[in-house]
Coordinates of C-alpha atoms in Angstrom, one line a residue:
M120 CA 163.6 140.4 241.1
P121 CA 162.7 137.2 241.0
V122 CA 159.3 135.6 240.5
V123 CA 158.9 131.9 242.0
G124 CA 155.3 130.0 240.5
L125 CA 154.8 132.5 237.2
G126 CA 152.6 130.3 235.7
L127 CA 149.1 130.7 235.1
P128 CA 146.6 127.3 236.9
R129 CA 145.2 125.7 233.9
V130 CA 141.5 125.0 233.3
R131 CA 141.0 122.4 235.9
R132 CA 139.9 119.1 233.4
R133 CA 138.2 116.9 236.9
R134 CA 136.1 118.2 238.7
A135 CA 133.6 116.9 240.7
G136 CA 130.3 116.6 239.0
L137 CA 132.2 117.3 235.8
G138 CA 131.4 115.5 232.5
D139 CA 134.2 115.3 230.3
E140 CA 132.9 117.5 228.0
T141 CA 133.4 120.3 230.3
A142 CA 136.8 119.5 230.6
L143 CA 137.6 119.8 226.9
R144 CA 136.0 123.5 226.0
A145 CA 135.9 125.2 229.6
S146 CA 138.9 126.3 228.3
G147 CA 137.7 128.6 226.4
G148 CA 135.8 126.6 223.7
S149 CA 132.1 127.0 222.7
G150 CA 129.0 125.3 223.4
D151 CA 125.2 126.0 223.7
G152 CA 125.1 123.8 226.2
V153 CA 121.2 123.0 226.0
R154 CA 120.4 118.9 227.2
G155 CA 116.5 119.2 227.7
A156 CA 115.2 120.9 230.8
P157 CA 116.7 120.1 233.7
S158 CA 114.9 117.1 235.7
P159 CA 112.0 118.3 238.8
A160 CA 114.8 117.2 241.3
V161 CA 117.5 119.1 240.0
A162 CA 118.0 121.5 243.5
G163 CA 119.9 124.8 242.9
L164 CA 120.8 126.1 240.2
R165 CA 123.1 123.4 238.5
D166 CA 123.6 123.7 234.6
S167 CA 123.7 120.7 232.4
Y168 CA 127.9 120.4 232.2
G169 CA 127.4 119.8 236.8
R170 CA 128.3 123.1 238.0
V171 CA 126.3 124.7 240.4
A172 CA 125.6 129.0 240.5
T173 CA 126.1 130.3 244.4
D174 CA 127.3 133.6 243.2
L175 CA 124.3 135.9 242.1
R176 CA 125.2 139.5 240.2
V177 CA 122.7 141.6 240.2
S178 CA 123.4 145.6 238.0
L179 CA 121.5 147.8 239.9
T180 CA 121.6 150.0 236.5
D181 CA 122.8 150.6 233.8
R182 CA 124.4 154.5 234.2
C183 CA 127.8 156.0 235.2
N184 CA 129.7 159.1 235.9
L185 CA 132.6 157.3 234.4
R186 CA 133.2 156.9 231.1
C187 CA 136.6 154.6 230.3
D188 CA 136.7 153.8 226.6
Y189 CA 137.2 150.2 227.8
C190 CA 134.1 150.1 229.2
M191 CA 132.1 152.5 227.0
P192 CA 132.1 155.7 223.5
A193 CA 132.8 158.5 225.2
E194 CA 128.7 160.1 224.0
G195 CA 125.7 158.7 223.1
M196 CA 125.1 155.9 225.4
D197 CA 121.5 154.7 224.5
W198 CA 120.2 154.6 228.4
M199 CA 117.4 152.5 230.6
P200 CA 114.4 153.8 230.2
S201 CA 113.6 154.1 233.4
P202 CA 110.0 151.6 233.3
Q203 CA 112.2 148.6 231.7
V204 CA 114.6 148.8 235.5
L205 CA 113.6 147.0 238.4
S206 CA 112.0 148.4 240.9
D207 CA 113.5 147.7 245.1
D208 CA 111.1 145.5 245.8
E209 CA 111.5 144.1 242.6
I210 CA 115.3 143.0 242.8
I211 CA 114.8 142.2 246.9
R212 CA 112.3 140.1 245.8
L213 CA 113.9 138.3 242.9
I214 CA 117.4 138.5 245.7
G215 CA 115.1 136.4 248.7
L216 CA 113.7 134.1 245.9
A217 CA 117.7 133.4 244.7
V218 CA 118.9 132.7 248.4
Q219 CA 116.2 130.9 249.8
Q220 CA 115.1 129.0 247.2
L221 CA 118.1 128.6 244.4
G222 CA 120.8 128.0 246.6
V223 CA 122.9 131.6 246.6
R224 CA 125.2 132.2 249.3
E225 CA 127.1 135.0 247.6
L226 CA 125.5 138.2 245.7
R227 CA 127.5 141.2 244.9
F228 CA 126.1 144.6 243.8
T229 CA 126.9 146.3 240.1
G230 CA 126.2 148.5 237.6
G231 CA 127.6 150.6 235.1
E232 CA 127.7 152.5 238.4
P233 CA 125.6 151.1 241.6
L234 CA 126.3 153.7 244.0
L235 CA 124.1 155.8 241.3
R236 CA 121.1 153.9 242.4
K237 CA 119.5 155.7 245.5
G238 CA 117.9 152.7 247.2
L239 CA 120.9 151.2 247.0
E240 CA 121.1 150.9 251.4
R241 CA 117.4 149.1 251.7
I242 CA 118.5 146.4 249.2
I243 CA 121.6 145.8 251.0
G244 CA 119.9 146.1 254.5
A245 CA 117.7 143.9 252.9
T246 CA 119.6 140.9 251.7
T247 CA 122.2 140.8 254.3
A248 CA 118.6 140.4 256.2
L249 CA 117.6 137.1 254.9
R250 CA 119.3 133.8 256.0
T251 CA 120.6 131.6 252.9
V252 CA 119.3 127.2 253.0
D253 CA 122.4 126.6 255.5
G254 CA 121.7 130.1 257.5
E255 CA 123.1 132.4 257.6
V256 CA 124.1 135.7 256.5
P257 CA 124.7 135.5 252.9
Q258 CA 128.4 137.8 251.7
T259 CA 127.2 140.7 250.4
S260 CA 129.5 143.0 248.7
L261 CA 129.8 145.6 246.0
T262 CA 131.7 146.8 243.0
T263 CA 131.7 150.0 242.7
N264 CA 133.8 153.4 241.2
A265 CA 134.2 154.4 244.1
L266 CA 133.0 158.6 243.8
G267 CA 130.3 159.6 247.1
L268 CA 130.8 156.4 248.3
Q269 CA 133.1 159.5 251.1
R270 CA 129.5 160.6 251.6
R271 CA 128.0 156.5 252.0
A272 CA 130.9 154.1 253.3
E273 CA 129.8 154.2 256.8
G274 CA 125.4 154.4 255.4
L275 CA 126.4 150.8 253.6
V276 CA 128.2 149.7 256.3
R277 CA 125.6 150.1 258.4
A278 CA 123.6 148.5 256.0
G279 CA 125.6 145.0 256.3
L280 CA 127.7 145.8 253.6
R281 CA 131.4 144.3 254.5
R282 CA 133.2 144.1 251.5
I283 CA 134.3 146.0 248.1
N284 CA 136.2 146.3 245.2
V285 CA 136.6 149.6 243.4
S286 CA 137.8 149.8 240.1
L287 CA 140.9 152.0 239.7
D288 CA 143.2 152.5 236.7
A289 CA 145.7 154.0 237.3
V290 CA 147.0 156.7 240.7
D291 CA 148.8 158.9 238.4
R292 CA 146.2 162.0 237.5
A293 CA 146.6 162.7 233.8
T294 CA 146.2 158.8 233.5
F295 CA 143.5 158.1 235.0
A296 CA 141.6 160.6 233.2
S297 CA 143.2 159.5 230.1
V298 CA 141.3 156.3 230.4
T299 CA 137.9 157.5 232.7
R300 CA 137.4 160.3 230.3
R301 CA 136.7 162.3 233.6
D302 CA 139.2 164.3 235.9
R303 CA 138.5 162.9 239.9
L304 CA 141.3 161.0 240.9
P305 CA 141.1 162.6 244.2
D306 CA 137.7 161.7 245.1
V307 CA 137.5 158.5 243.8
L308 CA 141.2 158.1 246.5
A309 CA 138.8 159.7 248.6
G310 CA 135.6 157.5 248.5
I311 CA 138.3 154.3 249.3
H312 CA 139.8 156.0 252.3
A313 CA 136.7 157.2 253.8
A314 CA 135.3 152.6 252.6
A315 CA 138.7 151.5 254.9
A316 CA 137.6 154.2 258.0
A317 CA 134.0 152.4 258.5
G318 CA 135.7 149.1 258.9
L319 CA 134.9 147.6 254.6
R320 CA 137.4 144.8 254.2
P321 CA 138.8 143.7 252.5
I322 CA 138.9 146.0 250.1
K323 CA 140.2 145.6 246.3
I324 CA 141.6 147.4 243.9
N325 CA 140.6 145.7 240.6
A326 CA 142.4 146.8 237.4
V327 CA 143.0 146.2 233.3
L328 CA 146.0 147.6 232.0
L329 CA 146.1 149.2 228.3
R330 CA 148.7 148.6 226.0
G331 CA 150.7 152.2 225.8
V332 CA 148.4 153.9 228.2
N333 CA 148.1 152.5 231.2
D334 CA 149.9 149.4 232.0
H335 CA 154.0 151.0 231.6
Q336 CA 152.2 151.4 235.4
A337 CA 151.6 148.4 237.1
G338 CA 153.7 148.9 239.7
D339 CA 153.6 152.2 240.4
L340 CA 150.2 151.1 241.0
L341 CA 150.1 147.1 243.4
A342 CA 153.3 150.1 245.0
W343 CA 150.1 151.9 245.8
A344 CA 147.7 149.2 247.0
L345 CA 150.6 148.0 249.1
R346 CA 151.3 150.7 251.5
H347 CA 147.5 151.2 252.0
G348 CA 146.7 147.6 252.4
Y349 CA 144.0 147.3 250.2
E350 CA 144.1 143.6 247.7
L351 CA 145.0 144.8 243.2
R352 CA 143.5 141.9 241.2
F353 CA 145.2 142.9 237.7
I354 CA 142.4 142.1 234.5
E355 CA 142.9 140.8 230.9
Q356 CA 140.6 143.7 229.3
M357 CA 137.7 141.7 228.0
P358 CA 135.5 141.9 224.7
L359 CA 132.6 144.2 226.3
G360 CA 133.4 147.6 225.7
P361 CA 132.1 149.1 222.2
P362 CA 131.9 148.0 219.3
R363 CA 136.0 147.6 217.3
A364 CA 136.9 148.0 220.4
W365 CA 139.2 145.1 221.6
Q366 CA 141.6 143.0 220.1
R367 CA 142.7 140.5 220.7
G368 CA 146.2 141.0 219.7
D369 CA 146.2 144.9 221.6
M370 CA 145.6 143.1 225.4
V371 CA 147.8 142.8 228.3
T372 CA 148.2 138.8 228.6
A373 CA 148.6 137.6 232.7
A374 CA 151.2 136.2 231.3
E375 CA 153.3 139.8 231.3
V376 CA 151.7 141.7 233.5
L377 CA 153.7 139.9 236.2
D378 CA 156.4 139.9 233.9
R379 CA 155.9 143.8 233.9
L380 CA 155.9 142.9 238.6
S381 CA 158.3 140.7 238.5
E382 CA 160.7 143.9 237.7
R383 CA 159.8 145.1 240.5
F384 CA 159.0 143.0 243.2
T385 CA 159.6 139.4 244.2
L386 CA 156.0 136.5 244.1
R387 CA 155.5 133.5 244.9
T388 CA 152.8 131.2 244.2
R389 CA 149.8 131.3 246.9
D390 CA 148.7 127.6 246.8
P391 CA 146.5 126.5 244.7
A392 CA 144.1 124.8 246.8
E393 CA 142.8 128.5 248.1
R394 CA 141.8 129.7 245.1
G395 CA 138.8 127.1 244.5
S396 CA 136.0 128.9 242.3
A397 CA 137.5 132.6 243.1
P398 CA 138.8 134.4 239.2
A399 CA 141.8 135.8 240.2
Q400 CA 145.1 133.6 241.0
R401 CA 146.9 135.1 244.0
W402 CA 151.0 135.8 244.6
T403 CA 152.5 137.0 247.8
V404 CA 154.0 139.9 246.8
E405 CA 157.5 140.0 249.4
P406 CA 158.3 142.9 251.3
S407 CA 161.4 144.9 250.1
H408 CA 163.4 147.9 251.0
G409 CA 161.5 148.9 254.1
A410 CA 157.7 148.8 251.2
P411 CA 155.4 146.2 252.9
G412 CA 153.8 142.8 250.7
G413 CA 150.7 142.0 250.8
T414 CA 149.0 140.4 248.0
V415 CA 148.2 140.6 244.4
G416 CA 146.4 139.0 242.2
I417 CA 146.0 137.8 238.6
I418 CA 142.6 137.6 236.7
A419 CA 143.1 135.7 233.2
S420 CA 139.3 135.7 231.6
V421 CA 140.3 135.6 228.5
S422 CA 144.4 133.6 228.3
E423 CA 143.6 131.4 231.4
P424 CA 139.8 130.9 231.0
F425 CA 138.1 129.4 234.6
C426 CA 134.8 128.1 232.7
A427 CA 135.2 125.1 234.4
A428 CA 135.1 125.6 237.9
C429 CA 132.2 129.5 237.2
D430 CA 130.2 129.2 240.0
R431 CA 128.3 133.1 239.7
T432 CA 125.1 133.5 237.3
R433 CA 123.4 136.9 236.8
L434 CA 120.8 139.7 237.1
T435 CA 120.8 143.0 234.7
A436 CA 119.4 145.9 236.5
D437 CA 116.1 145.2 233.8
G438 CA 115.5 141.7 235.2
Q439 CA 116.9 139.6 233.0
I440 CA 119.1 136.6 233.8
R441 CA 122.2 135.5 231.9
N442 CA 124.2 132.5 233.4
C443 CA 127.7 133.6 231.2
L444 CA 129.0 137.6 231.0
F445 CA 129.6 136.4 227.3
A446 CA 126.4 134.9 227.0
A447 CA 123.7 136.0 223.8
G448 CA 120.6 135.2 225.5
E449 CA 118.9 136.4 228.9
T450 CA 116.0 135.9 230.4
D451 CA 113.1 137.0 231.3
L452 CA 112.0 138.2 234.5
R453 CA 110.5 141.5 235.2
G454 CA 107.6 140.5 232.5
M455 CA 107.2 136.8 234.7
L456 CA 107.4 139.6 237.3
R457 CA 104.8 142.2 237.3
G458 CA 102.3 139.6 235.4
G459 CA 101.7 137.7 238.5
A460 CA 104.4 135.4 238.1
S461 CA 104.2 133.4 242.1
N462 CA 107.7 132.6 243.1
E463 CA 107.6 129.0 242.1
E464 CA 107.6 129.7 238.3
L465 CA 110.1 132.5 239.5
A466 CA 112.6 129.4 240.5
E467 CA 111.5 127.0 237.6
V468 CA 112.4 129.4 234.9
W469 CA 115.8 130.8 236.6
R470 CA 116.3 127.2 237.3
V471 CA 116.1 126.4 234.1
A472 CA 118.3 129.4 232.1
M473 CA 120.7 128.2 234.4
W474 CA 120.5 124.1 232.4
G475 CA 121.3 125.9 229.7
K476 CA 124.7 127.4 229.9
A477 CA 127.4 126.6 227.6
A478 CA 131.0 124.8 228.8
G479 CA 132.0 127.5 228.2
H480 CA 132.6 132.0 227.0
G481 CA 134.6 130.8 223.6
I482 CA 135.9 133.4 223.0
D483 CA 138.6 131.9 221.1
D484 CA 136.3 130.1 218.7
P485 CA 136.0 131.5 215.3
S486 CA 132.7 131.8 215.4
F487 CA 132.4 133.6 218.9
L488 CA 130.9 137.4 218.6
P489 CA 130.7 139.6 221.9
P490 CA 127.6 140.2 223.8
A491 CA 125.0 142.8 222.1
R492 CA 125.1 145.2 225.7
T493 CA 128.3 146.6 226.9
M494 CA 129.8 145.3 230.7
S495 CA 127.7 148.8 232.1
A496 CA 124.4 147.4 230.4
I497 CA 125.4 143.2 231.5
G498 CA 126.8 144.4 235.2
G499 CA 130.0 143.2 236.0

């Protein structure tokens, strides 16, 4: 079927507050981004290229009850020792600092699998009780594999959660078991449907296509999502899993995903202005043959990086600030917290950490090295 506007958008070459160096390098070039410390007059979490982080990703645990082969090895994971993991109170304090003093407006709770965190509802409730510097309730969402969501969806909604993203790479049971190394697809689907029944909207489905494993099922996954009113987003596989699990040439690219979908669906490009700093480029899927229409997104983190528009900062489960998903270094807030640091001291260190953010993730740079941590330890 015809596809209108197949081309993925290039990274904006000029953007308010971004200098020429970002324009040249944010499409994937490396760079340390460090130009001294931020001026005391710089408010919020601004980096040296003019980007401002207003979206905080909070990892609540590195543990997971699936073993997706692109994310972690089948066996032998060294989990964080419990004393190293931030307590609920420590997480709540840092979230409060980010929202009330550092300009954060959106938060997403991740893992590992965040539903394994017993205090999740309390943390979400404390977050939604906060107000941003503009007096608004921070937008709060959750990324999950949906195992256990059937039991907890209503409680999460009562705590203030409004949106979820679910990682789901196949709706074929055998394929799901192959990718995740666990035969749990019925439990995942039950969790997703329970979330919808509890009123969580929108429900976004995140899928990674693996060549020769599930890439031929892209159309089936989209048809399932459209039928249930969920928004599917395909994400290019990134070098964040076990050693040697990622090869650029084996990655299913965004262009390939579009080619596969166009064989079955009519896609129309949406207004690029809708995207803003969101990672996904979205297409409208036209209704056909009695099937409902909807939207589909593609996150081309590798082949079409969007670093110039990045507005994220990350807090790991053990209290480290990461200014980029692919950053080589981290900044320790846990030690400061437990050493009696004031909020002002914590805020200043966080600001300095973000000031040093690189222009781009640098995957295409010959010197690129993947982070020492896997995705489950960083937080998605």
